[in-house]
Short mmCIF file of C-alpha atoms in Angstrom, two decimals:
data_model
loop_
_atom_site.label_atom_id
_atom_site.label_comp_id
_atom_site.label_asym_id
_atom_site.label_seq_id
_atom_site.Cartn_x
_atom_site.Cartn_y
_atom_site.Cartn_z
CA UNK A 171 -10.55 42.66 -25.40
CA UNK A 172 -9.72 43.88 -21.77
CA UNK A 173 -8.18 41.66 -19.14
CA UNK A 174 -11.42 41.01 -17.77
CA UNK A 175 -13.09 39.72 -20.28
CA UNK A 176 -10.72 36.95 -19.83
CA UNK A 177 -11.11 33.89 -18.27
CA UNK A 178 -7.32 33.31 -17.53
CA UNK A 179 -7.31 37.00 -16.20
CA UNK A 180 -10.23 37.21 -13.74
CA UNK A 181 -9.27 36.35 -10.05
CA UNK A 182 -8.46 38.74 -7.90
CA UNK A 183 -4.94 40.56 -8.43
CA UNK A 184 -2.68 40.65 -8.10
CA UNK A 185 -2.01 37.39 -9.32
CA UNK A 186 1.23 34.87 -8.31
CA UNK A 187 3.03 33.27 -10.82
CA UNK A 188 5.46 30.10 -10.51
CA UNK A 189 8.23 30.94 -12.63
CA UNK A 190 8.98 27.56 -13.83
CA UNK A 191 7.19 25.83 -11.16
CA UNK A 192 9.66 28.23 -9.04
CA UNK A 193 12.50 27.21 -10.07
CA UNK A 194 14.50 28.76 -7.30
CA UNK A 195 12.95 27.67 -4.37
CA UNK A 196 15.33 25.54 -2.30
CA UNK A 197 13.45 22.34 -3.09
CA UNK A 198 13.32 22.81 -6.70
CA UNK A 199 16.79 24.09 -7.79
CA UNK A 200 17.75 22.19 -10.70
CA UNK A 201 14.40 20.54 -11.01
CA UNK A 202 12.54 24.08 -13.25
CA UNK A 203 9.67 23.23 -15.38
CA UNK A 204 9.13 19.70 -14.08
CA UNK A 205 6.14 18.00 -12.55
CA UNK A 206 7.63 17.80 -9.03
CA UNK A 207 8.76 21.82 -9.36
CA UNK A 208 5.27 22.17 -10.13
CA UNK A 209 3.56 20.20 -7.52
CA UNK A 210 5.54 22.04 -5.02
CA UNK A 211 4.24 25.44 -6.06
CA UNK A 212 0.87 24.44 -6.12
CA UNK A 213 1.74 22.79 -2.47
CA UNK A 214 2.22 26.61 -1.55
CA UNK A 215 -0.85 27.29 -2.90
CA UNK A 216 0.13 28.76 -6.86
CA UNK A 217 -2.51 28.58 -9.23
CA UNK A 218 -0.67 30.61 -12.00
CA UNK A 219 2.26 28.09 -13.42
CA UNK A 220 4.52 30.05 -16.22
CA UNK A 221 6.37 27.26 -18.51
CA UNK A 222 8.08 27.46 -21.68
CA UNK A 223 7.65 24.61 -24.35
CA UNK A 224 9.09 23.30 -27.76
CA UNK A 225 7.97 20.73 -30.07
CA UNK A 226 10.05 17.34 -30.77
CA UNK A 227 10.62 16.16 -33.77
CA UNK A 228 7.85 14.18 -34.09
CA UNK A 229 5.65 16.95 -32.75
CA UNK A 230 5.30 16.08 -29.04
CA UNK A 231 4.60 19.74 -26.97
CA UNK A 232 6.96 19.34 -23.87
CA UNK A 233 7.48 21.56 -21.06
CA UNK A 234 10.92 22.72 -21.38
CA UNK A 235 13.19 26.18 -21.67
CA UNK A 236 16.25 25.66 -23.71
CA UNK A 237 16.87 24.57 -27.03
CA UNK A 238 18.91 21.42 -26.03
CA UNK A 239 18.70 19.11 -23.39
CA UNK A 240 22.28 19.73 -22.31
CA UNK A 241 22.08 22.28 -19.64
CA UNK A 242 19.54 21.19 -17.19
CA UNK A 243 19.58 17.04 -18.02
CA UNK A 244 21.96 14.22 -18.06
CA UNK A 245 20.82 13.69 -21.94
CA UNK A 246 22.29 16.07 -25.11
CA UNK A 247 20.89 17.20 -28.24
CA UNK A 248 18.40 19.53 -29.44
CA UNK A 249 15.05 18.88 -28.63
CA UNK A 250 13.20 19.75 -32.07
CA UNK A 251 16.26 16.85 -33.28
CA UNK A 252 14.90 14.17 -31.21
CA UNK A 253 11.88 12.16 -30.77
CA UNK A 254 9.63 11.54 -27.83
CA UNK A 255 11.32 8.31 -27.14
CA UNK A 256 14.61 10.06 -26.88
CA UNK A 257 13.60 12.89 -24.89
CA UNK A 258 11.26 11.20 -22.39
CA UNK A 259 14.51 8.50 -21.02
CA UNK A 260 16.38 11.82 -19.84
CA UNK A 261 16.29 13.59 -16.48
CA UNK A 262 16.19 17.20 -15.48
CA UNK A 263 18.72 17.01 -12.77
CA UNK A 264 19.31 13.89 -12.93
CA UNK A 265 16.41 12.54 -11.15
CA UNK A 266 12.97 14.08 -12.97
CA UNK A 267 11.38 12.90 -16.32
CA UNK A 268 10.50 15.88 -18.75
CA UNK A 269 6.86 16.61 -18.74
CA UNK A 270 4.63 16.81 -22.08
CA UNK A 271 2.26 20.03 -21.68
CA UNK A 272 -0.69 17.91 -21.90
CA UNK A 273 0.37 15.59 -18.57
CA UNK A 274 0.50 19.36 -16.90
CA UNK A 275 -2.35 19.96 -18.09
CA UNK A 276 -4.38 16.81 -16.97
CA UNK A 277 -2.46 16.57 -13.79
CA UNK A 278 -3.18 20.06 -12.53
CA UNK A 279 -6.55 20.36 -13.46
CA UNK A 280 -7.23 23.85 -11.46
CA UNK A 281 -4.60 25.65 -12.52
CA UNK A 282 -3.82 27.97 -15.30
CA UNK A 283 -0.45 28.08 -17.46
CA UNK A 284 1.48 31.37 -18.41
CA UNK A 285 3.08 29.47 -21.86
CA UNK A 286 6.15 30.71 -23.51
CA UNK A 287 6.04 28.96 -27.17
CA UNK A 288 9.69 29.10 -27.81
CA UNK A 289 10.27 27.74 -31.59
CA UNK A 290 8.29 27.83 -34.61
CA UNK A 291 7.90 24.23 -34.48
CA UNK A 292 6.08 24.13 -31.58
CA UNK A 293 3.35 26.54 -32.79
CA UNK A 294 0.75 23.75 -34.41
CA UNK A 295 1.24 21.09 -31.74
CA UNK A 296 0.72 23.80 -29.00
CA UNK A 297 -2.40 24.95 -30.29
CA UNK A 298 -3.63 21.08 -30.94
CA UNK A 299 -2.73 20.06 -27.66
CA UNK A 300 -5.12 23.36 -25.78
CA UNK A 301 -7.91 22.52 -28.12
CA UNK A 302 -7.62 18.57 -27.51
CA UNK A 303 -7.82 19.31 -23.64
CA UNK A 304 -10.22 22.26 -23.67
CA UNK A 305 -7.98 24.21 -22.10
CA UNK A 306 -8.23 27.41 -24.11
CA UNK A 307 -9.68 29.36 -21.02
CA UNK A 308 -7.11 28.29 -18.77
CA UNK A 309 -3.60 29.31 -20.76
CA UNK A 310 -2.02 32.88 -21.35
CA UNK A 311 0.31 32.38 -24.19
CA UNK A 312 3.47 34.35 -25.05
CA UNK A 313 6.41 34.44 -26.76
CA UNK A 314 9.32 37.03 -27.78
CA UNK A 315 8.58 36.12 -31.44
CA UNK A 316 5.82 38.82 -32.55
CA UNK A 317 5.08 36.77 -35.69
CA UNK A 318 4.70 33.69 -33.21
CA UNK A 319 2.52 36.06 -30.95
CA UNK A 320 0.18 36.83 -34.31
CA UNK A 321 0.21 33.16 -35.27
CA UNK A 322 -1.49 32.62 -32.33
CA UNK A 323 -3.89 34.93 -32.42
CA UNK A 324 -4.84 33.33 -35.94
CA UNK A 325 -5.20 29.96 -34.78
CA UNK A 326 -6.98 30.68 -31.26
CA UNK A 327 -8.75 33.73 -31.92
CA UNK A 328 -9.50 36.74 -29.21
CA UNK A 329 -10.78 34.01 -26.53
CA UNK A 330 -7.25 33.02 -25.85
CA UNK A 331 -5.10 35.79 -23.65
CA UNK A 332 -1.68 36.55 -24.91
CA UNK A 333 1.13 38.56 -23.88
CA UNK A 334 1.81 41.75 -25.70
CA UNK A 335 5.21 41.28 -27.23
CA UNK A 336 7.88 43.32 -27.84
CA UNK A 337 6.49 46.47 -30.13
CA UNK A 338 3.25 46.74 -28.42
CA UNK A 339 5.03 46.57 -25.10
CA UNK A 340 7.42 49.77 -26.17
CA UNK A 341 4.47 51.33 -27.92
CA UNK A 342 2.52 51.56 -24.30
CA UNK A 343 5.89 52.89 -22.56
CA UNK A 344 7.25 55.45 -24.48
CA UNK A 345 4.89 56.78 -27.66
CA UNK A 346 2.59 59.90 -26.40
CA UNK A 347 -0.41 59.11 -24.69
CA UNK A 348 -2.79 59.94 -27.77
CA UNK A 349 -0.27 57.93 -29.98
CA UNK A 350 -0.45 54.86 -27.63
CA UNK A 351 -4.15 54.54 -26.64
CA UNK A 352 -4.72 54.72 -31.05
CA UNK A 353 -2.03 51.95 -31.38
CA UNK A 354 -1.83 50.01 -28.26
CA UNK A 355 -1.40 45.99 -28.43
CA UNK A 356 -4.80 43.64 -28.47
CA UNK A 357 -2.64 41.50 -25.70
CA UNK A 358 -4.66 41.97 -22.37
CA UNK A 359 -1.69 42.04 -20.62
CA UNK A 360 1.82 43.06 -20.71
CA UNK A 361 4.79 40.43 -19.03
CA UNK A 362 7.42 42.26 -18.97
CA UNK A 363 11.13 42.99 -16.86
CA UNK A 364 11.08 45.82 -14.43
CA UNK A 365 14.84 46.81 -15.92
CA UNK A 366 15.39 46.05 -19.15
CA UNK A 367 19.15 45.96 -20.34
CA UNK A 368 20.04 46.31 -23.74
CA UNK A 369 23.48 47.83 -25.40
CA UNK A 370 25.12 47.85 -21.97
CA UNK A 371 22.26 50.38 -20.22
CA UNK A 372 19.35 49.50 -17.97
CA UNK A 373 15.98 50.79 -18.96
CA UNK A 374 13.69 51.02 -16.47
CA UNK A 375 10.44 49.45 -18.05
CA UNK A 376 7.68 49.06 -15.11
CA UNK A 377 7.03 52.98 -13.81
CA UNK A 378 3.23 54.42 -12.43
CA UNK A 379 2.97 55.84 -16.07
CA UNK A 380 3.24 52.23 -17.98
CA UNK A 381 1.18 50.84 -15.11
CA UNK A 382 -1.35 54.00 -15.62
CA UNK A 383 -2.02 53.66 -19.29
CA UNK A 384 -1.75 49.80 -19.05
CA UNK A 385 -4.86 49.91 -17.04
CA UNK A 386 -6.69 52.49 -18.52
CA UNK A 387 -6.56 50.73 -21.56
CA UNK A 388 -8.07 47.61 -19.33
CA UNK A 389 -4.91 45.67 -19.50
CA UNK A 390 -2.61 43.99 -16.82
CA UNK A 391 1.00 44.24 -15.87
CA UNK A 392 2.97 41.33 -15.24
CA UNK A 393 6.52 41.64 -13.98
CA UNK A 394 9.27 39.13 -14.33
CA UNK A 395 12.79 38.95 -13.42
CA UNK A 396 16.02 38.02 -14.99
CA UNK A 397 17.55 35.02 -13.41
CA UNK A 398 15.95 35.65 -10.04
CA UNK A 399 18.31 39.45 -9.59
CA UNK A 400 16.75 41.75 -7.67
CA UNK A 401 13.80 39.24 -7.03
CA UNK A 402 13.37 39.03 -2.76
CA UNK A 403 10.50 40.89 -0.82
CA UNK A 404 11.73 44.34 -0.88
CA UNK A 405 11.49 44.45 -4.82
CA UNK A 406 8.37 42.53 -4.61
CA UNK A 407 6.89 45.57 -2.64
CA UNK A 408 8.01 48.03 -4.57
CA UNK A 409 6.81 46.74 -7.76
CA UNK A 410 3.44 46.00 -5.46
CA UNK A 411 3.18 49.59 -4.27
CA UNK A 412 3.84 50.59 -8.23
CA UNK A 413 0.22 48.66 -8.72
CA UNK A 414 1.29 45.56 -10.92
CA UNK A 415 -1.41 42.80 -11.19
CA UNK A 416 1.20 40.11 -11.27
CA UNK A 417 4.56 38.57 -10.26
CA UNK A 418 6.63 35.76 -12.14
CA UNK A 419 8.89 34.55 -9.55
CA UNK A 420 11.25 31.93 -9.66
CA UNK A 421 11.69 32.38 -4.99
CA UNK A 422 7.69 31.45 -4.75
CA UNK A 423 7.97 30.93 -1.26
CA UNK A 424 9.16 34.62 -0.41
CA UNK A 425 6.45 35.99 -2.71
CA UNK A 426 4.29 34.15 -1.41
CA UNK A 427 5.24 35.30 2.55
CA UNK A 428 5.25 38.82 0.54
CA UNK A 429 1.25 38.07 -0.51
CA UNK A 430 0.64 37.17 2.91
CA UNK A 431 2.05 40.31 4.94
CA UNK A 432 -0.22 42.48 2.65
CA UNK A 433 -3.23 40.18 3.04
CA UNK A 434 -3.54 39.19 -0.30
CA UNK A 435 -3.85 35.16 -0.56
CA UNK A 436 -2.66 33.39 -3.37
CA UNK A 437 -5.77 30.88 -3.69
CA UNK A 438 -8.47 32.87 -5.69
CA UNK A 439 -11.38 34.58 -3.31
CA UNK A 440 -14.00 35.40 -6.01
CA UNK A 441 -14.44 33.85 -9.80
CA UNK A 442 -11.47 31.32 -10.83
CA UNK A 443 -11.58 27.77 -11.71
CA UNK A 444 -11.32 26.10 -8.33
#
């Protein structure tokens, strides 16, 4: 399927997404992937929220990056080790309660979710938890896990948009043309860095041809960035000029001041759910 036969995929691009609710705007440092991170980007006007999420151990889907509590809360332990009980009494920074996907869900009921599904574990629940709040049109799901990505695809079918992953991402950058279009990725859209760096070099991911073939192929291209570097308004240009039909930012508010100069709104003109 093409990017526009997809419901998640079909307002205007290119489309603004709040890196963990933004999790480096001012207000929200320290706060990523929580309700209040969240209600500040839609405050700005976001309607594309990226999360990640893991299971617990008795199968609760929460809204969370790392493996273990211990970075970002005043609790310890690894998430898939502990209950709901025990993860719901801690606080990201201190002050915020960790949200459960479906709360997000029900409490921002006109926005859509880029979802990273980050363990094994929370593969089932995930998939029970769009189905019990009909939320299938409304999700792009992704992971770096291309057996996770296909598991997906199993349980959700072609209605759901996912991220191409890994192989399918290389496939579209650097096979031959012929090669690429005759094994390119079902994913509607590609999420990837501008600069990847891997064994100590920097490979430049996001160039005209990627974005070229990605479209002619009917896909999108997403760019994200790693750990907010390079991510302020010149490289938001740049990667605008280049034709990409989405940034994941983590500063929302100078993306959003980026949108603006170029007269491109973040609230959806045409189509959407709003």
């Amino acid at each position: 399927m093409r990017a526009a036969d997809h419901a998640y995929l079909s307002d205007l691009t290119p489309l603004a997404l709040a890196h963990r609710g933004g999790s480096l705007l001012p207000a929200n440092v320290g706060l990523e992937n929580t309700r209040a991170a969240f209600a500040r980007a839609v405050a700005l006007g976001y309607r594309y929220l990226e999360t990640d999420v893991h299971a617990t151990r008795d199968g609760q889907v929460v809204a969370f990056h790392d493996t273990v509590l211990d970075r970002v809360t005043d609790a310890r332990g690894a998430v898939a080790d502990l209950t709901w009980d025990e993860v719901c009494v801690a606080r990201v920074g201190g002050t915020e309660p960790v949200p459960l996907l479906g709360d997000l869900l029900e409490a921002f009921p006109t926005t859509r979710f880029n979802i990273d599904v980050k363990a094994d574990a929370a593969l089932e629940p995930t998939v029970a938890v769009l189905r019990e709040h009909d939320a299938l049109d409304r999700v792009c799901l992704g992971s770096f896990s291309p057996r996770r990505i296909r598991a997906l695809r199993r349980a959700l079918g072609p209605r759901v948009a996912t991220a191409a992953g890994q192989v399918g991402t290389a496939a579209l950058r650097f096979s031959p043309a012929l090669l690429a279009r005759m094994l390119h990725t079902p994913a509607p859209v590609l999420q990837i860095p501008a600069v990847h760096h891997v064994a100590g070099r920097s490979l430049v991911l996001v160039t005209p041809g990627l974005v070229r073939r990605a479209h002619d192929l009917g896909k999108q291209v997403h760019v994200w960035f790693h750990d907010g570097r390079r991510e302020d308004a010149a490289e938001f240009h740049r990667l605008l000029d280049l034709g990409v039909d989405g940034l994941v930012a983590d500063r929302i508010d100078v993306l959003a001041d980026v949108l603006a100069q170029r007269g491109s709104p973040l609230l959806p003109q045409a189509g959407g759910l709003l």
